[in-house]
């Protein structure tokens, strides 16, 4: 369009924030509302830099100096990733990457420009549309070098392209022929898309289809070729006007939705580069600039610094982030932010289309959008597109036969443990121990980057720390088809949801193996294949992995899947003896999901079916030996390896069930089903052997790996203060800790059958059992002996999972957790209704406990557990914890500390000052050491409870939500009030 008559010129003034040294080219400012910070890059610095500056959300003033991080490659545009704190999706020199806010490290997702083309092409500006698709534009460096609007006629078509990178990982070429692609933006109604070609000095407009992400009807919107200035970065306001930073012009130019030049904001920098809206109400315009490197540059030019402008009646738009009105379909679970889209959707219903995977917002999506993403006004960021695409994320596996079959899981008759008595007293005897993917597109690339969605997503999932190698085909298309077929009884809205997209399934799979597999390594990952394993096992595995997916949408879908998953497996006909191993593993993983991570209803169901699973496992076959393989010369090496995997996986599954039973009883107060003496198996093999990826490596390692010691003799040795053999893996040590849990709960609940209560004799007077006065001392010393297992020179998630449980072992030995829940008014651990009489009895028992020396022993470990969980030089958040029982253990320790103070000193005065959690902890630890009873200030727990409650805030797991509410109630805070 041509220039339009007189226009308003406003002095924007001098720089607002001075960078030291001045930037070469400031780009990509974005504002984060949650902490009111402004983020931008200097993309041409050597090395490139990321700047992060705290600003006042009302005035926009800078607070202090920016934090500056050095980058490993040039980044020209970045956006916050929804629900993934501290991470950006960005365009780097050659493609798409994630960038870490803390370190500036890049994690390459897709290299689009080959390295040998770096001298010809590079990426520049970009944007994110309202469906979460990332758009990025290239520069043709050779064409750009000719200067603004000076491209020779014989040059041919410029080589710069515009790409769209979708949340499913697929990459689409959307435009070509660009000299310098820049300044992407969308109109408030999402019907028009704008794209600048800076060096060509033109702004183009396109019709835009939000649902499909397609663009059409290209037209010249603003033409600067006959005047001055290169249209660079831009944003749109609530009225649809474009605010364009015009390079080589000293100004931001404002154009109406019709393309009329409305006004200029003139600055003291010759090269304005990029703009963004910020502030609490998105009413502050921030601008980054670049140095004027021309020899004729003015001495007082302030390029390379940051600028600000506060328009009086203008704001950045956020229609698609937080719509004022949502239109709901009455025939399916879709919602829309525009009435015309709903009407089109209803016309599709009239044609018999019950549900489509494009358009609208599925009910499972979060009710509110991410505040930070909404305020990143360079592009709109909302729930990602739910368009299904057959593109996939490569996952490397070794194909193997399905690991299955039925084995005797808890008893190995090939061992010499047949004659162990069932009385737990045997453990204490002083006898010798045994040895030990549109036709409209210009081009489509159907090879997304590895693992778009992964480890601890949209705006995009964080990628797992280990990216699997690329394969020519992806197993997750096959795995998805098998899952959909096997889970066909689920509602269509679940099966058609994005949860079952191949790349998401791959993500949840990786989340499982990175976060939960180390706790209970029952699957042999090197040979485990998602295409060969039972789809029901895969379903239980990926739903458990989804508990840590940053997008809560997927977790909510997983809960709905679990409403039926167990029943679907029951209907397969495998839930009967002898049950195949996959069935047992799937049911145990379902229980792991439901016990702690899901809803209260699922928690109760996991308790109800726990004993049934154990019974099924015990009746799997006669108590016969697992097939030995070391002397089987008639079979091939590969067959021997798979047989060994079956046997070892069976044992590990048995131990997993035992661990869950011990936790079931000790931490949740339910009746145990298994006893330590039921487990007559060797401990799992060392990790070096279990992780061997090939038969040859396994055979070689097997020759030098010592046999694992038996579980029972090793447990018994702990009771005699004999440390665990060094050959034992972290998982074996984890198992032995739960062996101690099992012994403790059995000695507490079945004293009359195992220890001869009332006999009153110590071990020296009895050959079978210690007295009731002595067994806690013996177990206490055994737990302390076990604690050497926490000493490790290498990172181990299994060891970390054991740390809070080590403290809980001491705690449960001296305190009845159920009583503390009752006294605190918490929901019943056993799911039963409680009477006033129950409360009175529990209160009486807790009071008696508080006056005993057992209280001091309990308090010490409660204090250590709190210290080791929340005072670790970083903010502990339960919602991001991959150690299942750590939040629950922290909750128990806090309840006990509160109850002790309440019993010995009464309720703290409401007007008394709040003692900070740190100070309370120090006081208590010193007092417990000097004066174990009647500790002064013990009831000053409000600061501690506030600190722990803060750790639980926002956690999606219902039991932790209950803990959050209970703790608030203890200090007079109701519901979710802060």
Short mmCIF file of N, CA, C and O in Angstrom, two decimals, residues 197 631-632 710:
data_model
loop_
_atom_site.label_atom_id
_atom_site.label_comp_id
_atom_site.label_asym_id
_atom_site.label_seq_id
_atom_site.Cartn_x
_atom_site.Cartn_y
_atom_site.Cartn_z
N UNK A 197 8.96 -9.48 4.72
CA UNK A 197 10.22 -9.75 4.06
C UNK A 197 11.02 -8.46 4.17
O UNK A 197 10.85 -7.52 3.37
N UNK A 631 23.40 -74.58 32.05
CA UNK A 631 23.89 -75.86 31.57
C UNK A 631 23.09 -76.36 30.38
O UNK A 631 23.18 -77.53 30.02
N UNK A 632 22.28 -75.52 29.79
CA UNK A 632 21.44 -75.91 28.67
C UNK A 632 22.22 -75.78 27.38
O UNK A 632 22.17 -74.78 26.70
N UNK A 710 20.96 -65.01 48.17
CA UNK A 710 19.56 -65.26 48.44
C UNK A 710 18.97 -64.11 49.26
O UNK A 710 19.64 -63.50 50.08
#
